[in-house]
């Protein structure tokens, strides 16, 4: 019996070794990544946020750009559905009817009175505002809504806009800006860094001078100067495109330097010389041989760069130089939290800040996890 168990264990170990030595680079990276608990938790949070932003039109009950929808609930507090109250419990979530009036005791601010004898039930898969899912598929069905009145999970702002709907749409907008900005900087970095690293010499020196010049440009004065030249009559879509282009055009030098350094090391390897002797062009050698040799590191660099692009867009919008209403981005939502009235009385304005921090931290932890997983010597150093 013991001999059979030892034989089975030996066979299992042998299969594990064979699987390890025959695994592709992608499989090895995924195996190392799964062993990092913080990175896996961050990846789960990141996937949840991405899906929330991607399906924001369906998940949110209202159009986030419509102001004054609920005129009787401006700057309203968050409404949390209940299942039980003094009258008993219900299988369907509900809200109580709320009336608001000005009070002299609170300097004529709104005071809410809850009528616990009246229930408003939450409905699911209700028809509401028209939207286009993924920008292509038209629809008007929303995940939840109310049979009477409105529901505001995160409260409302001073214009009566639903903060929950605005937050989900803002996540998607910031992700779009980050993706487009990273793609632009990624293409520029590969082209510029690849040429500098492959040819070297005078070409490399000139390109490095240009790279250093771009790196030394201060970001905030640059953005302020560009914002001053943006016509105020530009549409939200045009402003979105310009901001994305700017973020991409100033974000390529760091990755370009890494690509250059790797190519300077790899260009003298035997497989590169063999490709050159076979008559392969420089673009073919760079594209088919040199760049694929460190694809995993490029992907990791992109993931690490992504949160910084999102931070840049948020910072620009926060100081009024980036996106503006009616576009919903995390930076636009954060503009309101600096007001003294909000800091003292309307704390639910800070809810989008939680999602912003979670999004950035999730990208950072996932990027760190991928960086360690892509490094074949990371385990040997532990």
mmCIF file of C-alpha atoms in Angstrom:
data_model
loop_
_atom_site.group_PDB
_atom_site.id
_atom_site.type_symbol
_atom_site.label_atom_id
_atom_site.label_comp_id
_atom_site.label_asym_id
_atom_site.label_seq_id
_atom_site.Cartn_x
_atom_site.Cartn_y
_atom_site.Cartn_z
ATOM 1 C CA UNK A 1 0.000 0.000 0.000
ATOM 2 C CA UNK A 2 2.767 2.430 0.982
ATOM 3 C CA UNK A 3 4.698 1.528 -2.168
ATOM 4 C CA UNK A 4 1.669 2.405 -4.319
ATOM 5 C CA UNK A 5 1.311 5.778 -2.575
ATOM 6 C CA UNK A 6 4.980 6.580 -3.051
ATOM 7 C CA UNK A 7 4.770 5.570 -6.687
ATOM 8 C CA UNK A 8 1.741 7.800 -7.225
ATOM 9 C CA UNK A 9 3.446 10.726 -5.520
ATOM 10 C CA UNK A 10 6.559 10.194 -7.611
ATOM 11 C CA UNK A 11 4.486 10.122 -10.792
ATOM 12 C CA UNK A 12 2.678 13.298 -9.739
ATOM 13 C CA UNK A 13 5.968 15.082 -9.074
ATOM 14 C CA UNK A 14 7.296 13.914 -12.419
ATOM 15 C CA UNK A 15 4.237 15.265 -14.219
ATOM 16 C CA UNK A 16 4.561 18.559 -12.370
ATOM 17 C CA UNK A 17 8.191 18.869 -13.417
ATOM 18 C CA UNK A 18 7.341 18.043 -17.028
ATOM 19 C CA UNK A 19 4.542 20.615 -16.986
ATOM 20 C CA UNK A 20 6.925 23.218 -15.569
ATOM 21 C CA UNK A 21 9.674 22.650 -18.113
ATOM 22 C CA UNK A 22 7.255 22.468 -21.052
ATOM 23 C CA UNK A 23 5.121 25.447 -20.005
ATOM 24 C CA UNK A 24 5.134 28.584 -22.104
ATOM 25 C CA UNK A 25 6.287 31.917 -20.729
ATOM 26 C CA UNK A 26 2.689 33.051 -20.370
ATOM 27 C CA UNK A 27 1.804 29.965 -18.331
ATOM 28 C CA UNK A 28 4.802 30.449 -16.033
ATOM 29 C CA UNK A 29 3.895 34.103 -15.440
ATOM 30 C CA UNK A 30 0.300 33.173 -14.628
ATOM 31 C CA UNK A 31 1.449 30.424 -12.232
ATOM 32 C CA UNK A 32 3.697 32.865 -10.339
ATOM 33 C CA UNK A 33 1.029 35.576 -10.368
ATOM 34 C CA UNK A 34 -1.592 33.285 -8.804
ATOM 35 C CA UNK A 35 0.645 32.702 -5.803
ATOM 36 C CA UNK A 36 0.541 36.391 -4.867
ATOM 37 C CA UNK A 37 -2.552 36.969 -2.737
ATOM 38 C CA UNK A 38 -2.462 40.774 -2.819
ATOM 39 C CA UNK A 39 -2.160 40.825 -6.595
ATOM 40 C CA UNK A 40 -5.031 38.362 -7.016
ATOM 41 C CA UNK A 41 -7.307 40.405 -4.727
ATOM 42 C CA UNK A 42 -6.358 43.555 -6.640
ATOM 43 C CA UNK A 43 -7.050 41.800 -9.941
ATOM 44 C CA UNK A 44 -10.518 40.814 -8.698
ATOM 45 C CA UNK A 45 -11.245 44.409 -7.665
ATOM 46 C CA UNK A 46 -9.912 45.675 -10.987
ATOM 47 C CA UNK A 47 -12.085 43.304 -13.011
ATOM 48 C CA UNK A 48 -15.115 44.335 -10.949
ATOM 49 C CA UNK A 49 -14.452 48.037 -11.562
ATOM 50 C CA UNK A 50 -13.832 47.527 -15.274
ATOM 51 C CA UNK A 51 -17.067 45.559 -15.672
ATOM 52 C CA UNK A 52 -18.927 48.190 -13.638
ATOM 53 C CA UNK A 53 -17.706 50.894 -15.976
ATOM 54 C CA UNK A 54 -18.250 48.825 -19.101
ATOM 55 C CA UNK A 55 -21.886 48.063 -18.222
ATOM 56 C CA UNK A 56 -22.504 51.435 -16.550
ATOM 57 C CA UNK A 57 -25.514 52.363 -18.758
ATOM 58 C CA UNK A 58 -27.275 49.151 -17.715
ATOM 59 C CA UNK A 59 -26.201 49.129 -14.058
ATOM 60 C CA UNK A 60 -27.015 52.777 -13.383
ATOM 61 C CA UNK A 61 -30.690 53.685 -13.002
ATOM 62 C CA UNK A 62 -30.527 57.122 -14.648
ATOM 63 C CA UNK A 63 -28.763 59.158 -17.311
ATOM 64 C CA UNK A 64 -25.920 60.891 -15.410
ATOM 65 C CA UNK A 65 -25.979 63.981 -17.634
ATOM 66 C CA UNK A 66 -29.594 64.955 -16.871
ATOM 67 C CA UNK A 67 -29.808 67.666 -14.214
ATOM 68 C CA UNK A 68 -32.846 68.471 -12.111
ATOM 69 C CA UNK A 69 -34.485 65.087 -12.562
ATOM 70 C CA UNK A 70 -35.463 64.946 -8.896
ATOM 71 C CA UNK A 71 -36.017 68.624 -8.083
ATOM 72 C CA UNK A 72 -37.232 67.804 -4.582
ATOM 73 C CA UNK A 73 -34.022 65.966 -3.693
ATOM 74 C CA UNK A 74 -31.125 68.306 -4.537
ATOM 75 C CA UNK A 75 -27.974 67.522 -2.532
ATOM 76 C CA UNK A 76 -29.849 64.514 -1.209
ATOM 77 C CA UNK A 77 -28.241 61.975 1.102
ATOM 78 C CA UNK A 78 -27.645 58.368 -0.011
ATOM 79 C CA UNK A 79 -30.675 56.084 0.124
ATOM 80 C CA UNK A 80 -30.040 52.526 1.274
ATOM 81 C CA UNK A 81 -32.817 49.995 0.500
ATOM 82 C CA UNK A 82 -34.196 48.077 3.470
ATOM 83 C CA UNK A 83 -35.835 44.728 3.995
ATOM 84 C CA UNK A 84 -37.277 45.328 7.458
ATOM 85 C CA UNK A 85 -38.840 48.184 9.415
ATOM 86 C CA UNK A 86 -41.219 48.612 12.349
ATOM 87 C CA UNK A 87 -44.084 47.231 10.237
ATOM 88 C CA UNK A 88 -42.321 43.945 9.484
ATOM 89 C CA UNK A 89 -40.060 42.489 6.820
ATOM 90 C CA UNK A 90 -40.362 42.092 3.075
ATOM 91 C CA UNK A 91 -38.597 39.967 0.486
ATOM 92 C CA UNK A 92 -38.467 42.989 -1.806
ATOM 93 C CA UNK A 93 -36.117 45.867 -0.906
ATOM 94 C CA UNK A 94 -37.863 49.165 -0.282
ATOM 95 C CA UNK A 95 -37.364 52.782 0.708
ATOM 96 C CA UNK A 96 -39.464 54.978 2.926
ATOM 97 C CA UNK A 97 -41.046 58.160 1.643
ATOM 98 C CA UNK A 98 -38.912 61.177 2.547
ATOM 99 C CA UNK A 99 -40.110 64.782 2.745
ATOM 100 C CA UNK A 100 -37.735 67.732 3.001
ATOM 101 C CA UNK A 101 -38.231 71.212 4.417
ATOM 102 C CA UNK A 102 -36.124 74.183 5.399
ATOM 103 C CA UNK A 103 -35.419 74.557 9.105
ATOM 104 C CA UNK A 104 -34.517 77.688 11.034
ATOM 105 C CA UNK A 105 -32.558 75.600 13.524
ATOM 106 C CA UNK A 106 -30.177 74.484 10.739
ATOM 107 C CA UNK A 107 -29.805 77.916 9.105
ATOM 108 C CA UNK A 108 -32.489 77.112 6.565
ATOM 109 C CA UNK A 109 -30.818 73.949 5.365
ATOM 110 C CA UNK A 110 -32.807 70.943 4.271
ATOM 111 C CA UNK A 111 -34.148 68.704 7.026
ATOM 112 C CA UNK A 112 -35.478 65.287 6.034
ATOM 113 C CA UNK A 113 -38.479 63.634 7.620
ATOM 114 C CA UNK A 114 -38.955 59.919 7.030
ATOM 115 C CA UNK A 115 -42.448 58.501 6.842
ATOM 116 C CA UNK A 116 -41.986 54.891 7.927
ATOM 117 C CA UNK A 117 -45.611 54.046 7.169
ATOM 118 C CA UNK A 118 -45.098 54.436 3.407
ATOM 119 C CA UNK A 119 -42.938 52.083 1.394
ATOM 120 C CA UNK A 120 -41.583 52.501 -2.127
ATOM 121 C CA UNK A 121 -40.421 49.165 -3.540
ATOM 122 C CA UNK A 122 -37.320 48.665 -5.671
ATOM 123 C CA UNK A 123 -37.916 47.061 -9.056
ATOM 124 C CA UNK A 124 -35.428 45.199 -11.198
ATOM 125 C CA UNK A 125 -34.908 45.274 -14.970
ATOM 126 C CA UNK A 126 -37.020 48.381 -15.420
ATOM 127 C CA UNK A 127 -37.321 50.546 -18.518
ATOM 128 C CA UNK A 128 -35.855 54.021 -18.299
ATOM 129 C CA UNK A 129 -33.542 56.378 -20.167
ATOM 130 C CA UNK A 130 -32.283 55.298 -23.575
ATOM 131 C CA UNK A 131 -28.598 54.415 -23.884
ATOM 132 C CA UNK A 132 -26.109 52.626 -26.108
ATOM 133 C CA UNK A 133 -24.221 49.799 -24.442
ATOM 134 C CA UNK A 134 -20.548 49.807 -25.511
ATOM 135 C CA UNK A 135 -21.553 52.803 -27.638
ATOM 136 C CA UNK A 136 -23.187 50.457 -30.154
ATOM 137 C CA UNK A 137 -26.091 48.444 -28.716
ATOM 138 C CA UNK A 138 -29.209 50.570 -28.066
ATOM 139 C CA UNK A 139 -31.289 49.803 -24.991
ATOM 140 C CA UNK A 140 -33.462 51.270 -22.262
ATOM 141 C CA UNK A 141 -33.536 48.498 -19.633
ATOM 142 C CA UNK A 142 -31.762 49.255 -16.346
ATOM 143 C CA UNK A 143 -30.810 46.837 -13.583
ATOM 144 C CA UNK A 144 -32.963 48.508 -10.937
ATOM 145 C CA UNK A 145 -35.289 51.426 -10.383
ATOM 146 C CA UNK A 146 -38.337 52.513 -8.395
ATOM 147 C CA UNK A 147 -42.003 51.977 -9.063
ATOM 148 C CA UNK A 148 -42.728 55.368 -7.506
ATOM 149 C CA UNK A 149 -40.220 58.215 -7.384
ATOM 150 C CA UNK A 150 -36.447 57.825 -7.576
ATOM 151 C CA UNK A 151 -33.655 55.928 -5.859
ATOM 152 C CA UNK A 152 -30.214 57.433 -5.229
ATOM 153 C CA UNK A 153 -27.801 54.922 -3.698
ATOM 154 C CA UNK A 154 -24.979 57.474 -3.447
ATOM 155 C CA UNK A 155 -27.194 60.533 -3.084
ATOM 156 C CA UNK A 156 -27.481 63.478 -5.483
ATOM 157 C CA UNK A 157 -25.434 66.576 -6.205
ATOM 158 C CA UNK A 158 -26.465 70.217 -6.266
ATOM 159 C CA UNK A 159 -27.965 69.810 -9.755
ATOM 160 C CA UNK A 160 -29.989 66.742 -8.769
ATOM 161 C CA UNK A 161 -27.806 64.328 -10.739
ATOM 162 C CA UNK A 162 -27.548 60.780 -9.415
ATOM 163 C CA UNK A 163 -24.023 60.311 -8.011
ATOM 164 C CA UNK A 164 -24.177 56.507 -8.330
ATOM 165 C CA UNK A 165 -24.850 56.773 -12.077
ATOM 166 C CA UNK A 166 -22.215 59.467 -12.470
ATOM 167 C CA UNK A 167 -19.618 57.363 -10.640
ATOM 168 C CA UNK A 168 -20.067 54.297 -12.841
ATOM 169 C CA UNK A 169 -19.915 56.357 -16.030
ATOM 170 C CA UNK A 170 -16.895 58.269 -14.673
ATOM 171 C CA UNK A 171 -14.991 55.012 -14.136
ATOM 172 C CA UNK A 172 -15.561 54.056 -17.755
ATOM 173 C CA UNK A 173 -14.530 57.503 -19.036
ATOM 174 C CA UNK A 174 -11.309 57.478 -17.021
ATOM 175 C CA UNK A 175 -10.549 53.951 -18.222
ATOM 176 C CA UNK A 176 -11.080 55.060 -21.828
ATOM 177 C CA UNK A 177 -8.748 58.026 -21.395
ATOM 178 C CA UNK A 178 -6.147 55.814 -19.729
ATOM 179 C CA UNK A 179 -6.364 53.139 -22.409
ATOM 180 C CA UNK A 180 -6.073 55.526 -25.336
ATOM 181 C CA UNK A 181 -3.275 57.458 -23.660
ATOM 182 C CA UNK A 182 -1.327 54.279 -22.903
ATOM 183 C CA UNK A 183 -1.787 52.961 -26.464
ATOM 184 C CA UNK A 184 -0.467 56.198 -27.972
ATOM 185 C CA UNK A 185 2.541 56.314 -25.662
ATOM 186 C CA UNK A 186 3.101 52.559 -26.185
ATOM 187 C CA UNK A 187 3.323 52.875 -29.985
ATOM 188 C CA UNK A 188 5.607 55.906 -29.786
ATOM 189 C CA UNK A 189 7.858 54.206 -27.211
ATOM 190 C CA UNK A 190 8.233 51.042 -29.292
ATOM 191 C CA UNK A 191 9.033 52.932 -32.485
ATOM 192 C CA UNK A 192 11.371 55.543 -31.002
ATOM 193 C CA UNK A 193 13.030 53.229 -28.476
ATOM 194 C CA UNK A 194 13.352 50.456 -31.050
ATOM 195 C CA UNK A 195 15.113 52.669 -33.584
ATOM 196 C CA UNK A 196 17.454 54.121 -30.940
ATOM 197 C CA UNK A 197 18.350 50.745 -29.488
ATOM 198 C CA UNK A 198 18.801 48.915 -32.797
ATOM 199 C CA UNK A 199 20.895 51.459 -34.686
ATOM 200 C CA UNK A 200 22.750 53.144 -31.828
ATOM 201 C CA UNK A 201 25.470 55.659 -32.651
ATOM 202 C CA UNK A 202 24.474 59.138 -33.819
ATOM 203 C CA UNK A 203 20.817 58.169 -34.272
ATOM 204 C CA UNK A 204 20.662 56.986 -30.675
ATOM 205 C CA UNK A 205 22.322 60.185 -29.427
ATOM 206 C CA UNK A 206 19.870 62.441 -31.275
ATOM 207 C CA UNK A 207 16.856 60.444 -30.098
ATOM 208 C CA UNK A 208 18.083 60.490 -26.500
ATOM 209 C CA UNK A 209 18.470 64.276 -26.683
ATOM 210 C CA UNK A 210 14.835 64.526 -27.824
ATOM 211 C CA UNK A 211 13.735 62.078 -25.126
ATOM 212 C CA UNK A 212 15.517 64.037 -22.403
ATOM 213 C CA UNK A 213 13.988 67.261 -23.688
ATOM 214 C CA UNK A 214 10.474 65.788 -23.468
ATOM 215 C CA UNK A 215 11.158 64.393 -20.013
ATOM 216 C CA UNK A 216 12.275 67.781 -18.681
ATOM 217 C CA UNK A 217 9.091 69.602 -19.750
ATOM 218 C CA UNK A 218 7.099 70.395 -16.573
ATOM 219 C CA UNK A 219 3.657 68.824 -16.831
ATOM 220 C CA UNK A 220 1.436 71.382 -15.087
ATOM 221 C CA UNK A 221 2.696 74.468 -16.986
ATOM 222 C CA UNK A 222 2.419 72.500 -20.216
ATOM 223 C CA UNK A 223 -1.169 71.515 -19.503
ATOM 224 C CA UNK A 224 -2.045 75.064 -18.457
ATOM 225 C CA UNK A 225 -0.604 76.456 -21.667
ATOM 226 C CA UNK A 226 -2.499 73.932 -23.773
ATOM 227 C CA UNK A 227 -5.720 74.555 -21.855
ATOM 228 C CA UNK A 228 -5.367 78.263 -22.572
ATOM 229 C CA UNK A 229 -5.375 77.557 -26.312
ATOM 230 C CA UNK A 230 -8.334 75.144 -26.254
ATOM 231 C CA UNK A 231 -11.369 77.037 -27.575
ATOM 232 C CA UNK A 232 -14.245 77.080 -25.059
ATOM 233 C CA UNK A 233 -16.735 76.195 -27.789
ATOM 234 C CA UNK A 234 -15.135 72.798 -28.363
ATOM 235 C CA UNK A 235 -17.481 69.894 -27.738
ATOM 236 C CA UNK A 236 -16.935 67.433 -24.904
ATOM 237 C CA UNK A 237 -15.894 64.743 -27.403
ATOM 238 C CA UNK A 238 -13.237 66.997 -28.971
ATOM 239 C CA UNK A 239 -11.854 67.971 -25.589
ATOM 240 C CA UNK A 240 -11.796 64.283 -24.598
ATOM 241 C CA UNK A 241 -9.779 63.411 -27.725
ATOM 242 C CA UNK A 242 -7.305 66.282 -27.248
ATOM 243 C CA UNK A 243 -6.679 65.461 -23.583
ATOM 244 C CA UNK A 244 -6.075 61.828 -24.484
ATOM 245 C CA UNK A 245 -3.623 62.769 -27.226
ATOM 246 C CA UNK A 246 -1.723 65.060 -24.862
ATOM 247 C CA UNK A 247 -1.408 62.396 -22.180
ATOM 248 C CA UNK A 248 -0.132 59.932 -24.767
ATOM 249 C CA UNK A 249 2.364 62.321 -26.338
ATOM 250 C CA UNK A 250 4.044 63.169 -23.020
ATOM 251 C CA UNK A 251 4.056 59.658 -21.567
ATOM 252 C CA UNK A 252 6.327 57.728 -23.927
ATOM 253 C CA UNK A 253 9.931 58.601 -22.839
ATOM 254 C CA UNK A 254 10.179 56.204 -19.862
ATOM 255 C CA UNK A 255 9.094 53.114 -21.795
ATOM 256 C CA UNK A 256 11.169 54.209 -24.807
ATOM 257 C CA UNK A 257 14.293 54.234 -22.653
ATOM 258 C CA UNK A 258 13.579 50.729 -21.403
ATOM 259 C CA UNK A 259 13.014 49.451 -24.929
ATOM 260 C CA UNK A 260 16.246 51.127 -26.060
ATOM 261 C CA UNK A 261 18.256 49.602 -23.203
ATOM 262 C CA UNK A 262 16.981 46.112 -23.935
ATOM 263 C CA UNK A 263 17.633 46.379 -27.667
ATOM 264 C CA UNK A 264 21.164 47.671 -27.107
ATOM 265 C CA UNK A 265 21.817 44.490 -25.121
ATOM 266 C CA UNK A 266 20.049 42.058 -27.440
ATOM 267 C CA UNK A 267 21.089 43.367 -30.856
ATOM 268 C CA UNK A 268 24.447 41.576 -30.702
ATOM 269 C CA UNK A 269 22.936 38.181 -29.858
ATOM 270 C CA UNK A 270 23.429 35.267 -32.239
ATOM 271 C CA UNK A 271 19.766 34.959 -33.251
ATOM 272 C CA UNK A 272 19.776 38.624 -34.329
ATOM 273 C CA UNK A 273 22.961 38.164 -36.345
ATOM 274 C CA UNK A 274 21.479 35.064 -37.969
ATOM 275 C CA UNK A 275 18.370 36.998 -39.008
ATOM 276 C CA UNK A 276 20.533 39.784 -40.439
ATOM 277 C CA UNK A 277 22.667 37.321 -42.407
ATOM 278 C CA UNK A 278 19.478 35.861 -43.867
ATOM 279 C CA UNK A 279 18.663 39.275 -45.307
ATOM 280 C CA UNK A 280 16.014 40.363 -42.805
ATOM 281 C CA UNK A 281 15.358 44.097 -42.720
ATOM 282 C CA UNK A 282 15.844 46.176 -39.607
ATOM 283 C CA UNK A 283 12.102 46.581 -39.077
ATOM 284 C CA UNK A 284 11.626 42.808 -39.409
ATOM 285 C CA UNK A 285 14.374 42.054 -36.877
ATOM 286 C CA UNK A 286 12.978 44.544 -34.382
ATOM 287 C CA UNK A 287 9.353 43.482 -34.851
ATOM 288 C CA UNK A 288 9.745 39.704 -35.076
ATOM 289 C CA UNK A 289 12.816 38.986 -32.957
ATOM 290 C CA UNK A 290 13.831 41.738 -30.552
ATOM 291 C CA UNK A 291 10.516 43.070 -29.238
ATOM 292 C CA UNK A 292 8.942 39.611 -28.659
ATOM 293 C CA UNK A 293 11.952 38.674 -26.531
ATOM 294 C CA UNK A 294 10.674 40.902 -23.715
ATOM 295 C CA UNK A 295 6.949 41.119 -24.450
ATOM 296 C CA UNK A 296 6.055 40.225 -20.881
ATOM 297 C CA UNK A 297 8.041 43.167 -19.532
ATOM 298 C CA UNK A 298 6.349 45.535 -21.977
ATOM 299 C CA UNK A 299 2.917 44.333 -20.830
ATOM 300 C CA UNK A 300 3.912 44.785 -17.201
ATOM 301 C CA UNK A 301 5.182 48.285 -17.956
ATOM 302 C CA UNK A 302 1.873 49.167 -19.605
ATOM 303 C CA UNK A 303 -0.117 47.982 -16.598
ATOM 304 C CA UNK A 304 2.119 49.995 -14.267
ATOM 305 C CA UNK A 305 1.862 53.075 -16.505
ATOM 306 C CA UNK A 306 -1.932 52.916 -16.721
ATOM 307 C CA UNK A 307 -2.743 54.302 -13.243
ATOM 308 C CA UNK A 308 -0.415 57.241 -13.779
ATOM 309 C CA UNK A 309 -2.278 58.189 -16.955
ATOM 310 C CA UNK A 310 -5.563 57.961 -15.043
ATOM 311 C CA UNK A 311 -4.015 60.085 -12.290
ATOM 312 C CA UNK A 312 -2.932 62.672 -14.860
ATOM 313 C CA UNK A 313 -6.428 62.903 -16.355
ATOM 314 C CA UNK A 314 -7.965 63.138 -12.901
ATOM 315 C CA UNK A 315 -5.527 65.849 -11.833
ATOM 316 C CA UNK A 316 -6.175 67.873 -14.997
ATOM 317 C CA UNK A 317 -9.939 67.633 -14.627
ATOM 318 C CA UNK A 318 -9.677 68.330 -10.907
ATOM 319 C CA UNK A 319 -7.941 71.689 -11.458
ATOM 320 C CA UNK A 320 -10.271 72.554 -14.333
ATOM 321 C CA UNK A 321 -7.834 72.016 -17.222
ATOM 322 C CA UNK A 322 -9.135 68.658 -18.443
ATOM 323 C CA UNK A 323 -12.580 67.255 -19.036
ATOM 324 C CA UNK A 324 -15.637 69.208 -17.950
ATOM 325 C CA UNK A 325 -19.367 68.722 -17.630
ATOM 326 C CA UNK A 326 -21.361 67.119 -19.131
ATOM 327 C CA UNK A 327 -18.551 64.537 -19.457
ATOM 328 C CA UNK A 328 -18.383 62.295 -16.391
ATOM 329 C CA UNK A 329 -14.876 61.397 -15.289
ATOM 330 C CA UNK A 330 -13.391 60.805 -11.864
ATOM 331 C CA UNK A 331 -11.549 64.110 -12.089
ATOM 332 C CA UNK A 332 -14.758 65.984 -12.903
ATOM 333 C CA UNK A 333 -16.521 64.414 -9.914
ATOM 334 C CA UNK A 334 -13.646 65.314 -7.609
ATOM 335 C CA UNK A 335 -13.941 68.997 -8.485
ATOM 336 C CA UNK A 336 -16.883 69.372 -6.101
ATOM 337 C CA UNK A 337 -15.178 67.961 -3.002
ATOM 338 C CA UNK A 338 -13.028 71.082 -2.527
ATOM 339 C CA UNK A 339 -16.006 73.285 -1.719
ATOM 340 C CA UNK A 340 -16.333 74.229 1.949
ATOM 341 C CA UNK A 341 -20.070 73.567 1.950
ATOM 342 C CA UNK A 342 -19.485 70.032 0.694
ATOM 343 C CA UNK A 343 -16.770 69.339 3.255
ATOM 344 C CA UNK A 344 -19.074 70.368 6.093
ATOM 345 C CA UNK A 345 -22.469 69.062 5.032
ATOM 346 C CA UNK A 346 -22.453 66.771 1.997
ATOM 347 C CA UNK A 347 -19.988 64.017 2.769
ATOM 348 C CA UNK A 348 -21.438 61.629 0.187
ATOM 349 C CA UNK A 349 -19.667 63.675 -2.496
ATOM 350 C CA UNK A 350 -16.542 61.781 -1.395
ATOM 351 C CA UNK A 351 -17.906 58.381 -2.470
ATOM 352 C CA UNK A 352 -16.335 58.666 -5.981
ATOM 353 C CA UNK A 353 -13.001 59.283 -4.232
ATOM 354 C CA UNK A 354 -13.193 55.747 -2.811
ATOM 355 C CA UNK A 355 -13.654 54.281 -6.284
ATOM 356 C CA UNK A 356 -10.813 56.413 -7.642
ATOM 357 C CA UNK A 357 -8.403 55.228 -4.941
ATOM 358 C CA UNK A 358 -9.527 51.612 -5.413
ATOM 359 C CA UNK A 359 -8.996 51.818 -9.182
ATOM 360 C CA UNK A 360 -5.506 53.284 -8.926
ATOM 361 C CA UNK A 361 -4.394 50.946 -6.128
ATOM 362 C CA UNK A 362 -5.753 47.905 -7.966
ATOM 363 C CA UNK A 363 -3.675 48.784 -11.029
ATOM 364 C CA UNK A 364 -0.600 49.368 -8.871
ATOM 365 C CA UNK A 365 -0.870 46.011 -7.062
ATOM 366 C CA UNK A 366 -1.618 44.123 -10.277
ATOM 367 C CA UNK A 367 1.321 45.814 -11.975
ATOM 368 C CA UNK A 368 3.657 44.941 -9.119
ATOM 369 C CA UNK A 369 2.406 41.354 -9.160
ATOM 370 C CA UNK A 370 2.944 41.037 -12.902
ATOM 371 C CA UNK A 371 6.398 42.556 -12.618
ATOM 372 C CA UNK A 372 7.422 39.981 -10.019
ATOM 373 C CA UNK A 373 5.782 37.162 -11.978
ATOM 374 C CA UNK A 374 7.523 38.148 -15.204
ATOM 375 C CA UNK A 375 10.941 38.221 -13.538
ATOM 376 C CA UNK A 376 12.369 34.666 -13.626
ATOM 377 C CA UNK A 377 14.814 35.545 -10.827
ATOM 378 C CA UNK A 378 12.198 36.926 -8.437
ATOM 379 C CA UNK A 379 11.680 33.575 -6.703
ATOM 380 C CA UNK A 380 15.385 32.924 -6.318
ATOM 381 C CA UNK A 381 15.838 36.252 -4.508
ATOM 382 C CA UNK A 382 13.170 35.437 -1.903
#
